[in-house]
Short mmCIF file of C-alpha atoms and ligand atoms in Angstrom, two decimals:
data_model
loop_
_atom_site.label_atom_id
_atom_site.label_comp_id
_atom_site.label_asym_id
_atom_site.label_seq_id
_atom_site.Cartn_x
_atom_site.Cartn_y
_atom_site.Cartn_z
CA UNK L 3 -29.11 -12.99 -28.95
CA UNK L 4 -31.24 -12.27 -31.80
CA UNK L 5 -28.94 -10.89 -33.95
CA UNK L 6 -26.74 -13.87 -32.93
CA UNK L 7 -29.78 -15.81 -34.11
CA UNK L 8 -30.35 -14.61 -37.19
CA UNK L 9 -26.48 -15.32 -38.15
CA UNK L 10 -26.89 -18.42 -37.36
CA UNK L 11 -30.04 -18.38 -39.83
CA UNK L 12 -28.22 -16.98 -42.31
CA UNK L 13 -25.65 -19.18 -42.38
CA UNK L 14 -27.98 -22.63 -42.03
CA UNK L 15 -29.63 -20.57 -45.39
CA UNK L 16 -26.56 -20.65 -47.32
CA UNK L 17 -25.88 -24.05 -46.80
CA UNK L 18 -29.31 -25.40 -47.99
CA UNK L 19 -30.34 -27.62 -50.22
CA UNK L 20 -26.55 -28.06 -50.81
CA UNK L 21 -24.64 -31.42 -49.76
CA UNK L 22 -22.30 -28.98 -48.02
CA UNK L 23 -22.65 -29.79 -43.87
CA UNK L 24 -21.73 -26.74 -40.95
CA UNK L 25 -19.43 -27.62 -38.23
CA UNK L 26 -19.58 -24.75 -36.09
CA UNK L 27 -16.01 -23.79 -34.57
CA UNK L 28 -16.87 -23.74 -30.67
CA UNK L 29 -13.31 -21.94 -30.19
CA UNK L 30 -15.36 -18.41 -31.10
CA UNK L 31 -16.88 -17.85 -28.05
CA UNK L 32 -16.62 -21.41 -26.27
CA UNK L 33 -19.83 -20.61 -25.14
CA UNK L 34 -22.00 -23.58 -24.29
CA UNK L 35 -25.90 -21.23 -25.02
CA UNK L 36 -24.29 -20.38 -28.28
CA UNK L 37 -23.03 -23.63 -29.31
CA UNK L 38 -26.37 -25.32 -28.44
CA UNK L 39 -28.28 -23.15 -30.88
CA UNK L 40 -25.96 -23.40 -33.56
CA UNK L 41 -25.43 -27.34 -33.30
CA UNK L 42 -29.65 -27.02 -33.96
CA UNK L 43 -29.78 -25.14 -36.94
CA UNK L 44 -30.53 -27.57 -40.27
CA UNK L 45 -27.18 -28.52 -42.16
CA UNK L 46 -25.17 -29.19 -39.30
CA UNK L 47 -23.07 -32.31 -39.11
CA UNK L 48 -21.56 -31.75 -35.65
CA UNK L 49 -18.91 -29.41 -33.88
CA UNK L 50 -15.64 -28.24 -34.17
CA UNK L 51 -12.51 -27.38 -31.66
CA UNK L 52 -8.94 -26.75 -31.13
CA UNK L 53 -8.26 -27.92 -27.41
CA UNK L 54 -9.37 -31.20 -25.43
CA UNK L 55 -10.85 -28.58 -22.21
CA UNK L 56 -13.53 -27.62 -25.21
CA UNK L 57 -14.17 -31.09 -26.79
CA UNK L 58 -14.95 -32.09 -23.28
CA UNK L 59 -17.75 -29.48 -23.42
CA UNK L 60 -18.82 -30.33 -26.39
CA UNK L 61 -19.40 -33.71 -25.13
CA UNK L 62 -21.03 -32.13 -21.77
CA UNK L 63 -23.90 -30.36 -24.17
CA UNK L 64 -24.68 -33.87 -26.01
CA UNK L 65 -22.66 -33.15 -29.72
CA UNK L 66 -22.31 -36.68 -30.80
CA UNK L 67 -19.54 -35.64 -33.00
CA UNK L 68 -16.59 -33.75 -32.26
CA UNK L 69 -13.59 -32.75 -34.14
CA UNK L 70 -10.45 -31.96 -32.88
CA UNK L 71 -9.31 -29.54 -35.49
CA UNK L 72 -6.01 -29.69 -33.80
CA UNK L 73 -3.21 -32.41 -33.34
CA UNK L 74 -2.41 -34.74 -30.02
CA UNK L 75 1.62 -34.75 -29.16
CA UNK L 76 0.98 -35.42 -25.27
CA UNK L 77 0.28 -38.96 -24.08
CA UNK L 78 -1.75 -37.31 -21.31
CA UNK L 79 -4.07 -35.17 -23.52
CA UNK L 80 -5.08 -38.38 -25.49
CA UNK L 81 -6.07 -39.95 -22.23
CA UNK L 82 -7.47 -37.59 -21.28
CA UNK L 83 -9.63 -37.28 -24.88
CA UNK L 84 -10.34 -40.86 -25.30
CA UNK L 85 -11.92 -40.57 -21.84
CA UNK L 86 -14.89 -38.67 -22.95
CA UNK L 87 -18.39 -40.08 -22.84
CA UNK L 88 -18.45 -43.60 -25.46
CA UNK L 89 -21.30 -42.10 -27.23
CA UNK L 90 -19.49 -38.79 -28.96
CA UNK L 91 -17.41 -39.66 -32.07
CA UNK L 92 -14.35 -38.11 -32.43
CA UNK L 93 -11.80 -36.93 -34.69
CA UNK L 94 -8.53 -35.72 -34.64
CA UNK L 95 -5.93 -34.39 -36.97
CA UNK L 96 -2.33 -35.92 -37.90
CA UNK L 97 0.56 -34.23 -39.82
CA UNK L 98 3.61 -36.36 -38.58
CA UNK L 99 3.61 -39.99 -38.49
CA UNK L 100 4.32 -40.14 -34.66
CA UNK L 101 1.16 -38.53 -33.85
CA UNK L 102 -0.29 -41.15 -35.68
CA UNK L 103 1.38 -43.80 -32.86
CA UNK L 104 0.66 -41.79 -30.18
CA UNK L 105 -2.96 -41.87 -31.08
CA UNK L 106 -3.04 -45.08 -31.84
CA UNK L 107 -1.87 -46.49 -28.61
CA UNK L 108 -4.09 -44.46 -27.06
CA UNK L 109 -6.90 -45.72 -29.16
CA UNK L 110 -6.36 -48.86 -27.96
CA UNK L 111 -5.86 -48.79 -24.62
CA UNK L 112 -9.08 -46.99 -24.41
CA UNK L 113 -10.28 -49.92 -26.78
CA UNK L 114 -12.29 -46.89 -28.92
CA UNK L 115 -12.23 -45.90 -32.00
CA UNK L 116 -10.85 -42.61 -33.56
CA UNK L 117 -11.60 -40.85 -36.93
CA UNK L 118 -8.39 -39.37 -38.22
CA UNK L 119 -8.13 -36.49 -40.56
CA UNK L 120 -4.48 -35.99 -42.05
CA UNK L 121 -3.99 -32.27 -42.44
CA UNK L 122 -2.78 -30.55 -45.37
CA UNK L 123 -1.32 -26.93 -45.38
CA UNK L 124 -3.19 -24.83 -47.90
CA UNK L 125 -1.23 -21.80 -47.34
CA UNK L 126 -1.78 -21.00 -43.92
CA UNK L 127 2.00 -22.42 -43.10
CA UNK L 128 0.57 -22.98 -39.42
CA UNK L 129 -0.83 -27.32 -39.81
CA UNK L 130 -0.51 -30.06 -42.02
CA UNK L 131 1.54 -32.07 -44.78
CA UNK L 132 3.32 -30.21 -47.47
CA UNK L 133 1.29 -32.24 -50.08
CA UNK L 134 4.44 -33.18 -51.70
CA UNK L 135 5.57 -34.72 -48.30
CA UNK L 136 6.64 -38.26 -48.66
CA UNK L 137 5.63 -38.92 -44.57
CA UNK L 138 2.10 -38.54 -46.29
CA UNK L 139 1.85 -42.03 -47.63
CA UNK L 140 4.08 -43.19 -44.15
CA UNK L 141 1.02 -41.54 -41.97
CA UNK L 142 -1.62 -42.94 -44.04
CA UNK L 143 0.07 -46.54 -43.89
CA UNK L 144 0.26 -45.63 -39.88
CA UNK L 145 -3.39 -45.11 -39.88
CA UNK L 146 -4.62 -48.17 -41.63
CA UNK L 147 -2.33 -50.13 -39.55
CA UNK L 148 -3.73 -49.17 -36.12
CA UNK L 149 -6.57 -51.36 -35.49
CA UNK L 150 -8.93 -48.55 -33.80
CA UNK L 151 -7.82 -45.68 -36.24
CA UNK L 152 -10.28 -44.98 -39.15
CA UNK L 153 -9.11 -42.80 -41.65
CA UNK L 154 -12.14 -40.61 -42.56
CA UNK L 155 -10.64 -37.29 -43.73
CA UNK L 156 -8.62 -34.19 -44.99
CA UNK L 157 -8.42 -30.99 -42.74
CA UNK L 158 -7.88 -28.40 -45.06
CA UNK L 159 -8.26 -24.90 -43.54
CA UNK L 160 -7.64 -21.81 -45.71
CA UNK L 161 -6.75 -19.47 -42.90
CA UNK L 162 -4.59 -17.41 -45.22
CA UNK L 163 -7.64 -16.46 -46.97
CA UNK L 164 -10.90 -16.45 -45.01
CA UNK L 165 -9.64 -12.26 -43.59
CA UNK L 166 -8.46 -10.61 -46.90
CA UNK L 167 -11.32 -7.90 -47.36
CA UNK L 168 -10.78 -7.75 -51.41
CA UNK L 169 -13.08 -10.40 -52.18
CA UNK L 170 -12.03 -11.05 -55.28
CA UNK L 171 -8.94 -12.10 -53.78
CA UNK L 172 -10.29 -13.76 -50.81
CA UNK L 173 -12.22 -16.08 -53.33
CA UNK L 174 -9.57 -16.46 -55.85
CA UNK L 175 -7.14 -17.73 -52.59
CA UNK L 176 -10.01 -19.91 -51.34
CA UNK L 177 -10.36 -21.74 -54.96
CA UNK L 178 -6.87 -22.55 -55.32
CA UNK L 179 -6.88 -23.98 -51.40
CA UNK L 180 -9.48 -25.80 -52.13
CA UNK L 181 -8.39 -27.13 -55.52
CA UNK L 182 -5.00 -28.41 -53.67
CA UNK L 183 -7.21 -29.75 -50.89
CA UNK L 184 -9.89 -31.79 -53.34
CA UNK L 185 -6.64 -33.12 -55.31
CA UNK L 186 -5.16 -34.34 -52.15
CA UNK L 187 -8.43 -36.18 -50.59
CA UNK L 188 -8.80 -38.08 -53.97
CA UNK L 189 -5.18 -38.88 -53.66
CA UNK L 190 -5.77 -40.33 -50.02
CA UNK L 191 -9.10 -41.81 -51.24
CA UNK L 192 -7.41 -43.88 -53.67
CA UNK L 193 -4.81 -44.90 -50.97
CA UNK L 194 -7.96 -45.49 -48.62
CA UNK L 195 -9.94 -47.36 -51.36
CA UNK L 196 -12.81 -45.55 -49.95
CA UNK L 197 -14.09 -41.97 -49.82
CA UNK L 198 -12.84 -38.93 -47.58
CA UNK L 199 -14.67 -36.07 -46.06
CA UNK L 200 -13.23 -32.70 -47.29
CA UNK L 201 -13.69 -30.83 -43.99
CA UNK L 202 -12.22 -26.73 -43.54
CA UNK L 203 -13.39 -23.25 -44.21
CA UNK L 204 -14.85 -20.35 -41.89
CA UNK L 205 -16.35 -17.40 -41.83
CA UNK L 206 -15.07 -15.27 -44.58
CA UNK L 207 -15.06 -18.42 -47.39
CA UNK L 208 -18.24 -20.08 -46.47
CA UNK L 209 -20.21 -18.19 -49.30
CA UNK L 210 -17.85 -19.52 -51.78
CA UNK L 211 -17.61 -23.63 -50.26
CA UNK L 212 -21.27 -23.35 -50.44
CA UNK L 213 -21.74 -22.16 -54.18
CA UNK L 214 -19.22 -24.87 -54.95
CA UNK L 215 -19.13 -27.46 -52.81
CA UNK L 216 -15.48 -27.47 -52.82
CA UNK L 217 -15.35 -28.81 -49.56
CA UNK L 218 -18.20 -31.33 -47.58
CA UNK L 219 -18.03 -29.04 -44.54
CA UNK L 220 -17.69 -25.58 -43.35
CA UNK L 221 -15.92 -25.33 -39.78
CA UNK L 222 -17.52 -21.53 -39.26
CA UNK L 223 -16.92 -19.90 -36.44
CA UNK L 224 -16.86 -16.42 -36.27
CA UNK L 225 -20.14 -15.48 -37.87
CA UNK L 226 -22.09 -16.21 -34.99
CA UNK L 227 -20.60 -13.09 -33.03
CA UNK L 228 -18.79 -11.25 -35.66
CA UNK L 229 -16.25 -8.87 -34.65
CA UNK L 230 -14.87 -5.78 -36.11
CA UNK L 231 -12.00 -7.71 -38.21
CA UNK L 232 -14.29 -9.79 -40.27
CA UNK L 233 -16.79 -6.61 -39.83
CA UNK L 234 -14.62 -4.98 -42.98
CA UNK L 235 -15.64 -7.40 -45.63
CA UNK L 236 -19.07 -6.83 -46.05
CA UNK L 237 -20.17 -10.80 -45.25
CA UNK L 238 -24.32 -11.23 -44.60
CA UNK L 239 -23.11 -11.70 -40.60
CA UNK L 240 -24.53 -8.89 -38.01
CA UNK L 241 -22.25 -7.46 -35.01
CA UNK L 242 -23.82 -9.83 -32.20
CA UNK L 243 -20.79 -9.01 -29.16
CA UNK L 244 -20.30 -5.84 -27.48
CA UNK L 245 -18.51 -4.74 -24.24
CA UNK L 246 -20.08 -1.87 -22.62
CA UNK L 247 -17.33 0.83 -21.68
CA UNK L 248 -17.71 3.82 -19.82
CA UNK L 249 -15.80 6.93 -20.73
CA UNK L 250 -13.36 7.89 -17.56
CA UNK L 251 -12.46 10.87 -19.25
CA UNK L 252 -13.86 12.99 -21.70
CA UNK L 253 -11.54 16.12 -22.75
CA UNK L 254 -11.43 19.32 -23.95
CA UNK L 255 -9.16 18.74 -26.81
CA UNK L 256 -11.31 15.54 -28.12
CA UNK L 257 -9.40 12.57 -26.06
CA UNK L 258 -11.83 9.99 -24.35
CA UNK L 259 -10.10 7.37 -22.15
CA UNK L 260 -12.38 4.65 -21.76
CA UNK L 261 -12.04 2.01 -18.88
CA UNK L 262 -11.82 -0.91 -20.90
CA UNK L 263 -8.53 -2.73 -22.19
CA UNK L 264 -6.66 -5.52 -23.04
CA UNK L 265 -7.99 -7.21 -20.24
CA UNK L 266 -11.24 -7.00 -21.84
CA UNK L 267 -10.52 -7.04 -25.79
CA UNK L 268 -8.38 -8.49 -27.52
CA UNK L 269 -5.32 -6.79 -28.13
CA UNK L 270 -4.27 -8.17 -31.84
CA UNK L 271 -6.29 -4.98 -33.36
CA UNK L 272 -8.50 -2.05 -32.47
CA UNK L 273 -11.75 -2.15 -31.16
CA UNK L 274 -14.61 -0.08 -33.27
CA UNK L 275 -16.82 2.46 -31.34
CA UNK L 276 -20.15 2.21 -31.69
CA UNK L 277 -21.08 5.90 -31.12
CA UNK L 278 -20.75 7.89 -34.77
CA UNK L 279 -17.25 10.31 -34.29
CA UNK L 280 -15.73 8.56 -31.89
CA UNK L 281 -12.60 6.70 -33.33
CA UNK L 282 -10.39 4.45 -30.78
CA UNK L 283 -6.36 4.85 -31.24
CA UNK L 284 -5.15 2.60 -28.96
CA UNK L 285 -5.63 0.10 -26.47
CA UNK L 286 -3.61 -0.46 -22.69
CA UNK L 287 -4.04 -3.04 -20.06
CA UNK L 288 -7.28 -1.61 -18.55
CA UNK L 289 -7.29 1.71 -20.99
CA UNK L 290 -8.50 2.40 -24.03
CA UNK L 291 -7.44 6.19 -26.15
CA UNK L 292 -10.08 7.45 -28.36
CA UNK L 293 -11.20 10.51 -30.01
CA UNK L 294 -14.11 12.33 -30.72
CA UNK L 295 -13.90 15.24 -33.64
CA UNK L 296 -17.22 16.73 -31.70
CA UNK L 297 -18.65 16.41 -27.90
CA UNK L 298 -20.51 13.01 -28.59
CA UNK L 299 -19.28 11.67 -24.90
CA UNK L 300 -19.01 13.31 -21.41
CA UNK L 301 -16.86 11.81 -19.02
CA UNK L 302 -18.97 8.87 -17.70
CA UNK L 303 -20.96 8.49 -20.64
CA UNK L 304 -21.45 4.79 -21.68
CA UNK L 305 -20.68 3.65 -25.27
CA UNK L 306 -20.40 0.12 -27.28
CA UNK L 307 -17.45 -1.60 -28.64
CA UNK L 308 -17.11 -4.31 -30.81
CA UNK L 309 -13.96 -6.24 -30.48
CA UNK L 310 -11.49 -6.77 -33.18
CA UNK L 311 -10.92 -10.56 -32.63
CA UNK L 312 -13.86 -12.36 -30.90
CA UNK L 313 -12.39 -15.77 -29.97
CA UNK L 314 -9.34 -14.06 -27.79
CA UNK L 315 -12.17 -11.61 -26.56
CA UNK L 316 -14.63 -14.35 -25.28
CA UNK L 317 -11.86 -16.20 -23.71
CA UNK L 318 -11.04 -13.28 -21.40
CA UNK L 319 -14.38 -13.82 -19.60
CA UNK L 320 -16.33 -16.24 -17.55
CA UNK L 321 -19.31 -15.44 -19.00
CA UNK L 322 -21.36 -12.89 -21.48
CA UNK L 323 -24.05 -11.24 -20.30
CA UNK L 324 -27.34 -12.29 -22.92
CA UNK L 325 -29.90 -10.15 -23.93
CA UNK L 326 -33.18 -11.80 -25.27
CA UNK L 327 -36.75 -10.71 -25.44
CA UNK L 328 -35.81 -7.40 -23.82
CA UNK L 329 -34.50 -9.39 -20.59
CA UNK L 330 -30.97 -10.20 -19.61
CA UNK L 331 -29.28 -13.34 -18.27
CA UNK L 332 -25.62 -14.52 -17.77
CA UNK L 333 -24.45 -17.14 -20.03
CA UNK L 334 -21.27 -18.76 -18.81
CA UNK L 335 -18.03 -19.42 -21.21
CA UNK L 336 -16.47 -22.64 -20.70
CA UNK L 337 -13.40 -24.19 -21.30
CA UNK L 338 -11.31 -21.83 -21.32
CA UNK L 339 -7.85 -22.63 -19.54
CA UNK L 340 -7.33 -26.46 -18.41
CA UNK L 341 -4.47 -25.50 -15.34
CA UNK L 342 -2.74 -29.07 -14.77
CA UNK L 343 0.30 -29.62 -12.33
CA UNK L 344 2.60 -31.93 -14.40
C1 PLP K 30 -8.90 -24.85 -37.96
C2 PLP K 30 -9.89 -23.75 -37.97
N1 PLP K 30 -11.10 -23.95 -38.54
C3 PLP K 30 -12.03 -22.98 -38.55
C4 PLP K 30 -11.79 -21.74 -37.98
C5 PLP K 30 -12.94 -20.75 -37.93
O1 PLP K 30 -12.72 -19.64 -38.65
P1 PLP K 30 -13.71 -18.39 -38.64
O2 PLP K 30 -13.67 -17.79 -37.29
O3 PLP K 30 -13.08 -17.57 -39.68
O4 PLP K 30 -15.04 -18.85 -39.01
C6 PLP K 30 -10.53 -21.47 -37.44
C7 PLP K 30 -10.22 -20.14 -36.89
O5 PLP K 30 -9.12 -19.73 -36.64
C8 PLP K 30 -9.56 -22.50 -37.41
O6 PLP K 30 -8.34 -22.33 -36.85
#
């Protein structure tokens, strides 16, 4: 927890005495003991998340504002949204007009009112408008329409970018995202008569939205953890997650098998070994192949691995075990899976 602490630190540091506001991303770890110590750190305008199951803990821990950085296409998950507590403000992103219906009628059955954020794709060809879309200007008319839909907002998240380890690169990706994402809030502004929050970012760009102030807030979420893909580029984050692994085998020839897998790590890349000379190859269900160029492990010999991905990671768990002040407790992670019949 410290060195989860001191990220969190580091990144309330780069943020201040800018205008530039954290929303911490609680799909990293969707861990309620984390999120709670971010959402306290100076600079921070509220939380971030991709699924209704989280925004409902968000609500649980108090976080008067919530965004869904995701959009609504199911009748049932707006319900089921709208019924969170009165007092957390929420937002939620568009990209086709009908979402902007959808929302809307839920909006007012639930007589509440909804921040909207029209999403633009920056290059991560995953969300949002083509800015040159002409259903732009149709979902913004939507929006000012709908009695209990307030336009407050561009999503703009440079996914595409936030990874690359050159950081010249990274940056020079970022800038242009953010360039098309600055042109396209004034553009709404105007259309709004009023201003727009900028809101995107994470992890691997927030050094750059903060020198510029590009964007009005950083969704971060990764840097609270870290893992060992965003461990490449050399960010001021510390390795904060580890799963303990014991080695099943230790060979002759150099091959470890460890009894950790897939079902423990995320499987999208490679974990990294803690223990110097020990490099993992691969990664099975409940397996994973290493080697070691010298004897470093005997079989049953514990070692440390950081994950490649931490979001997938955490959500393979029901909780992390937290060690603080030399002691350890269990911290439980939360809304993970919603399972609904129908
Ligand atoms: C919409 C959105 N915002 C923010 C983030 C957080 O990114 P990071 O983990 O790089 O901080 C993500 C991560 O995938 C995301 O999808």
């Amino acid at each position: 927890m410290a060195a989860a602490e001191r990220n969190i630190d580091r990144m309330a540091r780069l943020v201040a005495g800018t205008e530039v506001r954290l929303r911490p991303h609680y799909k990293a770890h969707k861990c309620p003991e984390l999120m709670r110590r971010q959402l306290a750190a100076p600079g921070t305008a509220g939380a971030a998340c991709q699924t209704v199951a989280e925004a409902a803990e968000l609500a649980a821990l108090g976080c008067a504002d919530v965004l869904l950085t995701n959009q609504l296409a199911d009748p049932r998950r707006v319900a089921e949204l709208l019924a969170l507590p009165p007092e957390v403000d929420l937002g939620v992103l568009v990209d086709r007009p009908e979402q902007v219906d959808l929302l809307g009628a839920g909006a007012a059955a639930a007589r509440r009112r909804v921040r909207v954020f029209v999403e633009l794709d920056v290059g991560l060809r995953r969300g949002g408008f083509d800015a040159a879309d002409p259903d732009v200007a149709v979902a913004v008319g939507a929006i000012e329409e709908q009695p209990w839909l307030e336009l407050a907002g561009v999503q703009a998240y440079e996914g595409h970018a936030v990874l690359e380890p050159d950081v010249e690169l990274r940056h020079r990706r970022a800038a242009d995202a953010h360039a098309l994402a600055g042109r396209f809030r004034d553009r709404l502004a105007r259309l709004a008569g009023r201003p727009l929050v900028l809101t995107g970012g994470g992890t691997g760009t927030a050094d750059l939205i903060a020198a510029t102030g590009a964007l009005d807030e950083i969704q971060c979420g990764s840097y609270v953890l870290m893992d060992a893909a965003y461990g490449r580029l050399g960010l001021p984050f510390e390795a904060a997650l580890f799963c303990v692994a014991t080695a099943l085998s230790a060979h002759p020839d150099g091959r470890v098998v460890l009894d950790a897998g897939m079902k423990s790590l995320s499987g999208d890349g490679l974990p990294r070994a803690l223990t110097p000379g020990v490099r993992v190859l691969g990664l099975s269900d409940e397996h994973t192949r290493a080697r070691q160029a010298a004897t470093v492990l005997r079989t049953g010999d514990r070692l440390l691995l950081q994950p490649w991905h931490v979001d997938p990671t955490m959500n393979l768990h029901d909780a992390v075990v937290v060690v603080e002040d030399g002691r350890t407790h269990t911290a439980p992670i939360r809304g993970r899976h919603a399972v609904r019949a129908g």
